Each structure stands twice: as C-alpha cells, then as structure tokens.
mmCIF file of C-alpha atoms in Angstrom:
data_model
loop_
_atom_site.group_PDB
_atom_site.id
_atom_site.type_symbol
_atom_site.label_atom_id
_atom_site.label_comp_id
_atom_site.label_asym_id
_atom_site.label_seq_id
_atom_site.Cartn_x
_atom_site.Cartn_y
_atom_site.Cartn_z
ATOM 1 C CA ARG A 1 -93.921 26.911 8.407
ATOM 2 C CA THR A 2 -91.887 27.528 5.299
ATOM 3 C CA GLN A 3 -92.857 26.354 1.752
ATOM 4 C CA ILE A 4 -89.902 24.645 -0.018
ATOM 5 C CA GLY A 5 -90.850 23.334 -3.295
ATOM 6 C CA SER A 6 -93.995 21.275 -2.950
ATOM 7 C CA PHE A 7 -93.083 20.552 0.647
ATOM 8 C CA VAL A 8 -93.486 22.530 3.963
ATOM 9 C CA LEU A 9 -90.903 22.794 6.521
ATOM 10 C CA VAL A 10 -92.578 22.379 10.108
ATOM 11 C CA ASP A 11 -91.158 22.640 13.554
ATOM 12 C CA SER A 12 -89.150 19.551 14.472
ATOM 13 C CA PHE A 13 -91.138 19.426 17.721
ATOM 14 C CA THR A 14 -94.281 18.559 15.733
ATOM 15 C CA VAL A 15 -95.626 15.238 16.900
ATOM 16 C CA GLU A 16 -97.189 14.100 13.558
ATOM 17 C CA CYS A 17 -95.919 14.904 10.167
ATOM 18 C CA ASN A 18 -97.984 14.672 6.860
ATOM 19 C CA PRO A 19 -96.357 13.316 3.867
ATOM 20 C CA HIS A 20 -95.616 16.702 2.267
ATOM 21 C CA GLU A 21 -94.132 18.004 5.533
ATOM 22 C CA ILE A 22 -90.440 18.004 6.644
ATOM 23 C CA LEU A 23 -89.567 18.278 10.276
ATOM 24 C CA PHE A 24 -86.983 20.849 10.511
ATOM 25 C CA ALA A 25 -84.999 22.974 12.921
ATOM 26 C CA GLY A 26 -82.506 25.372 11.559
ATOM 27 C CA GLY A 27 -80.644 25.851 14.734
ATOM 28 C CA THR A 28 -77.400 27.927 14.300
ATOM 29 C CA ALA A 29 -76.591 26.272 10.902
ATOM 30 C CA PHE A 30 -76.702 27.924 7.673
ATOM 31 C CA GLY A 31 -79.867 27.436 5.844
ATOM 32 C CA SER A 32 -83.406 28.126 7.038
ATOM 33 C CA GLY A 33 -85.148 27.161 3.820
ATOM 34 C CA CYS A 34 -86.422 30.753 3.496
ATOM 35 C CA HIS A 35 -83.772 32.137 1.202
ATOM 36 C CA PRO A 36 -84.616 32.583 -2.483
ATOM 37 C CA SER A 37 -81.467 30.565 -3.586
ATOM 38 C CA THR A 38 -82.728 27.577 -1.474
ATOM 39 C CA ARG A 39 -86.169 27.856 -2.915
ATOM 40 C CA LEU A 40 -84.899 28.033 -6.480
ATOM 41 C CA ALA A 41 -82.503 25.050 -5.900
ATOM 42 C CA ALA A 42 -85.420 23.033 -4.335
ATOM 43 C CA SER A 43 -87.703 23.827 -7.378
ATOM 44 C CA LEU A 44 -85.028 22.709 -9.859
ATOM 45 C CA LEU A 45 -84.332 19.442 -7.846
ATOM 46 C CA GLU A 46 -88.002 18.788 -8.026
ATOM 47 C CA LYS A 47 -88.032 19.291 -11.836
ATOM 48 C CA ALA A 48 -85.007 17.022 -12.227
ATOM 49 C CA VAL A 49 -86.382 14.184 -10.045
ATOM 50 C CA ALA A 50 -89.658 14.252 -12.028
ATOM 51 C CA VAL A 51 -88.035 13.746 -15.387
ATOM 52 C CA MET A 52 -85.043 11.609 -14.694
ATOM 53 C CA ASP A 53 -83.989 8.540 -12.667
ATOM 54 C CA VAL A 54 -82.021 10.016 -9.753
ATOM 55 C CA THR A 55 -80.786 7.540 -7.279
ATOM 56 C CA LYS A 56 -77.707 9.281 -5.892
ATOM 57 C CA VAL A 57 -77.514 13.091 -5.035
ATOM 58 C CA LEU A 58 -74.728 15.102 -3.672
ATOM 59 C CA ASP A 59 -75.562 18.097 -1.674
ATOM 60 C CA VAL A 60 -72.429 20.382 -1.594
ATOM 61 C CA GLY A 61 -72.383 22.802 1.420
ATOM 62 C CA CYS A 62 -75.651 21.175 2.782
ATOM 63 C CA GLY A 63 -75.913 23.668 5.815
ATOM 64 C CA SER A 64 -78.793 22.637 7.813
ATOM 65 C CA GLY A 65 -79.566 19.795 5.374
ATOM 66 C CA VAL A 66 -82.841 21.205 3.915
ATOM 67 C CA LEU A 67 -82.149 20.203 0.311
ATOM 68 C CA SER A 68 -80.798 16.792 1.408
ATOM 69 C CA LEU A 69 -84.086 16.295 3.336
ATOM 70 C CA LEU A 70 -86.063 17.358 0.252
ATOM 71 C CA SER A 71 -84.070 14.828 -2.031
ATOM 72 C CA ALA A 72 -84.833 11.943 0.121
ATOM 73 C CA LYS A 73 -88.521 12.968 0.572
ATOM 74 C CA LEU A 74 -88.809 13.108 -3.312
ATOM 75 C CA GLY A 75 -87.710 9.455 -3.426
ATOM 76 C CA VAL A 76 -83.938 9.606 -3.893
ATOM 77 C CA LYS A 77 -82.467 6.456 -2.504
ATOM 78 C CA HIS A 78 -79.132 7.882 -1.269
ATOM 79 C CA THR A 79 -78.209 11.561 -0.680
ATOM 80 C CA VAL A 80 -74.954 12.623 0.678
ATOM 81 C CA GLY A 81 -74.718 16.150 2.335
ATOM 82 C CA LEU A 82 -71.301 17.717 2.685
ATOM 83 C CA ASP A 83 -70.418 20.524 4.857
ATOM 84 C CA VAL A 84 -67.331 21.837 6.653
ATOM 85 C CA CYS A 85 -69.016 23.713 9.377
ATOM 86 C CA HIS A 86 -69.422 21.714 12.507
ATOM 87 C CA ASN A 87 -72.827 23.494 13.628
ATOM 88 C CA SER A 88 -74.130 22.643 10.196
ATOM 89 C CA LEU A 89 -73.214 18.937 10.566
ATOM 90 C CA VAL A 90 -74.848 18.666 13.933
ATOM 91 C CA VAL A 91 -78.072 20.467 12.913
ATOM 92 C CA ALA A 92 -78.283 18.500 9.540
ATOM 93 C CA ARG A 93 -77.829 15.240 11.273
ATOM 94 C CA SER A 94 -80.515 16.021 13.817
ATOM 95 C CA ASN A 95 -83.043 17.010 11.050
ATOM 96 C CA VAL A 96 -82.171 13.701 9.250
ATOM 97 C CA GLU A 97 -82.866 11.795 12.447
ATOM 98 C CA ALA A 98 -86.012 13.673 13.146
ATOM 99 C CA ASN A 99 -87.441 12.619 9.714
ATOM 100 C CA GLY A 100 -86.324 9.135 10.032
ATOM 101 C CA LEU A 101 -84.124 9.302 7.044
ATOM 102 C CA ASN A 102 -80.829 7.982 8.382
ATOM 103 C CA ASP A 103 -80.971 5.073 6.049
ATOM 104 C CA ARG A 104 -81.288 7.421 2.908
ATOM 105 C CA ILE A 105 -79.150 10.454 3.919
ATOM 106 C CA ASP A 106 -75.483 10.610 4.914
ATOM 107 C CA ILE A 107 -74.184 13.990 6.308
ATOM 108 C CA THR A 108 -70.568 14.118 6.381
ATOM 109 C CA GLY A 109 -67.781 16.509 7.163
ATOM 110 C CA MET A 110 -65.489 14.957 4.450
ATOM 111 C CA THR A 111 -64.044 17.452 1.985
ATOM 112 C CA ILE A 112 -65.363 17.300 -1.478
ATOM 113 C CA GLY A 113 -61.844 16.219 -2.604
ATOM 114 C CA GLU A 114 -62.229 13.067 -0.315
ATOM 115 C CA VAL A 115 -65.400 11.943 -2.060
ATOM 116 C CA THR A 116 -64.771 9.239 -4.645
ATOM 117 C CA CYS A 117 -68.297 7.922 -5.919
ATOM 118 C CA SER A 118 -70.252 9.538 -8.684
ATOM 119 C CA PHE A 119 -73.754 11.041 -8.452
ATOM 120 C CA ASP A 120 -76.700 11.372 -10.735
ATOM 121 C CA LEU A 121 -77.322 14.976 -9.475
ATOM 122 C CA VAL A 122 -75.286 17.407 -7.770
ATOM 123 C CA LEU A 123 -76.683 20.417 -5.878
ATOM 124 C CA ALA A 124 -74.483 23.397 -5.382
ATOM 125 C CA ASN A 125 -76.193 26.188 -3.628
ATOM 126 C CA LEU A 126 -73.119 28.226 -3.046
ATOM 127 C CA THR A 127 -71.523 31.644 -3.571
ATOM 128 C CA LEU A 128 -69.912 32.060 -6.991
ATOM 129 C CA SER A 129 -66.415 32.078 -5.563
ATOM 130 C CA VAL A 130 -66.905 28.845 -3.571
ATOM 131 C CA PHE A 131 -68.593 27.360 -6.602
ATOM 132 C CA PHE A 132 -65.560 28.168 -8.722
ATOM 133 C CA TYR A 133 -63.177 26.896 -6.132
ATOM 134 C CA LEU A 134 -65.073 23.616 -6.025
ATOM 135 C CA LEU A 135 -65.963 23.262 -9.672
ATOM 136 C CA ASP A 136 -63.131 20.560 -10.683
ATOM 137 C CA ASP A 137 -64.342 18.301 -7.859
ATOM 138 C CA ILE A 138 -68.147 18.928 -8.743
ATOM 139 C CA ASN A 139 -67.309 18.102 -12.276
ATOM 140 C CA ARG A 140 -65.509 14.865 -11.238
ATOM 141 C CA LEU A 141 -68.311 13.631 -9.088
ATOM 142 C CA CYS A 142 -71.330 14.084 -11.350
ATOM 143 C CA ARG A 143 -71.605 11.106 -13.739
ATOM 144 C CA ASN A 144 -71.802 11.519 -17.458
ATOM 145 C CA GLY A 145 -75.350 12.230 -18.303
ATOM 146 C CA GLY A 146 -75.966 13.662 -14.797
ATOM 147 C CA VAL A 147 -77.403 16.843 -13.743
ATOM 148 C CA LEU A 148 -76.038 19.811 -11.952
ATOM 149 C CA VAL A 149 -78.266 22.362 -9.947
ATOM 150 C CA VAL A 150 -76.301 25.575 -9.361
ATOM 151 C CA SER A 151 -77.999 28.249 -7.021
ATOM 152 C CA GLY A 152 -76.812 31.260 -4.923
ATOM 153 C CA LEU A 153 -76.014 33.324 -8.031
ATOM 154 C CA GLN A 154 -76.705 36.960 -8.003
ATOM 155 C CA GLY A 155 -77.078 39.724 -10.518
ATOM 156 C CA ARG A 156 -75.315 38.507 -13.762
ATOM 157 C CA GLN A 157 -73.164 35.799 -12.026
ATOM 158 C CA ASP A 158 -75.142 33.164 -13.764
ATOM 159 C CA GLU A 159 -73.464 34.315 -17.109
ATOM 160 C CA SER A 160 -69.932 33.861 -15.882
ATOM 161 C CA ALA A 161 -70.867 30.601 -14.167
ATOM 162 C CA LEU A 162 -72.392 29.353 -17.418
ATOM 163 C CA ALA A 163 -69.314 30.262 -19.392
ATOM 164 C CA ARG A 164 -67.073 28.302 -17.149
ATOM 165 C CA LEU A 165 -69.598 25.362 -17.204
ATOM 166 C CA HIS A 166 -69.660 25.293 -20.932
ATOM 167 C CA GLU A 167 -65.792 24.696 -20.833
ATOM 168 C CA TYR A 168 -66.436 21.571 -18.814
ATOM 169 C CA GLY A 169 -69.108 20.260 -21.114
ATOM 170 C CA TRP A 170 -72.245 21.272 -19.459
ATOM 171 C CA GLU A 171 -75.385 22.258 -21.392
ATOM 172 C CA LEU A 172 -78.007 24.508 -19.803
ATOM 173 C CA LEU A 173 -81.368 22.957 -19.427
ATOM 174 C CA THR A 174 -83.235 25.592 -17.478
ATOM 175 C CA ARG A 175 -82.694 28.683 -15.444
ATOM 176 C CA SER A 176 -84.910 30.475 -12.923
ATOM 177 C CA SER A 177 -84.920 33.571 -10.894
ATOM 178 C CA GLU A 178 -86.304 35.217 -7.869
ATOM 179 C CA GLY A 179 -85.526 38.972 -7.465
ATOM 180 C CA LYS A 180 -81.731 39.312 -7.753
ATOM 181 C CA TRP A 181 -81.107 35.600 -7.372
ATOM 182 C CA GLN A 182 -80.493 33.120 -10.091
ATOM 183 C CA ALA A 183 -80.252 29.304 -10.431
ATOM 184 C CA MET A 184 -79.546 26.919 -13.257
ATOM 185 C CA MET A 185 -80.080 23.208 -14.021
ATOM 186 C CA LEU A 186 -77.457 21.727 -16.465
ATOM 187 C CA HIS A 187 -76.858 18.545 -18.136
ATOM 188 C CA ARG A 188 -73.599 16.873 -18.362
ATOM 189 C CA ILE A 189 -72.736 15.851 -22.018
#
C-alpha cells in the first residue's frame, strides 16, 4: 500500500477497491508510485484539478501509468499516457484495465511528435535532459491557458528548467520539493 496524493495504491489482485484506492501492479515498468518525483507530480496534479476545469491530460513518459490512473480517478474525462518502453505500455494498460478505466485512459506508444490534439494539462515527470529534448512538443500540445506539471528535477535543476520555460511564455504558479527533488506547476500565458 503506497500513498499517492489523496489515493492509495493497492495490489492489483485485491478483490474490492474503495473509492480512494487504485488497483496497481508496477511489474517491470518504471514507476512504482513510491518515488518522491511521482508523489510531487501527483500532489500538483490534484491541486490543478481542484482549481481548474481539466478535461484532457497528457502524461508524457507514463511508465506504469500511475499518474494517468490518478488523473482519471480525479475525474478527468480523457487522459493519454505516452511511453516508448514496451514493458511500460503493457503494465500501464494492464493497470488501466484492472481499474475499469479503458474508456477514460489511452496508453499509447506513439511518440510525442505524433500527437496532434491539445491538452488542458501536461504531466512531465522526466529527467531534465529528456524534458528539454521534448519541450518544443510539450509546449505545442498544452493549450493556451493550460497547465504544465514538471517533476523529476534534482538539486537546482528547477532554476534552469524555469528559465527555459519563461522563454516559452510559462508562468510559475507553485513549486514543491521533497528532499533533493523538486516539481513545479506552471500556467501557459
């Protein structure tokens, strides 16, 4: 049992699931829900959904799908989880099915460059180098007025990420940290 935001991840073999539980098996995919960067992203996702109308979320590098699952459990109508790792796709799809969320979450192996629709909120729990590599597409896919949650930053990486994001017209709403890990939530002006 792992706390992720206001939800608890429970073993996917559990027979009955309470409303604030998510059936989950990490398998060999990246993302057990235990990492500080995932907890930080989950917390900022919950804050964003609480204060704005979020109907479409993009989870870039979704891994096991934990943030995509949380998004749907928070009431988001359509979440797309992207990953390039075959194992991650298998595990994430299994987790989506176990929670009966196939109608709300699409897990896909498409590259971010192949995605064409816009999103209200983009989740990017990534290393800084991967984030910078994908930043043009992340910027393209988040609608004007949308929100970006960036997590997976260590040390002072948040400062260099923020400087680049300002160049793209993003405004910092809030940041949070746990140990050496940082996350930020930004608004697209």
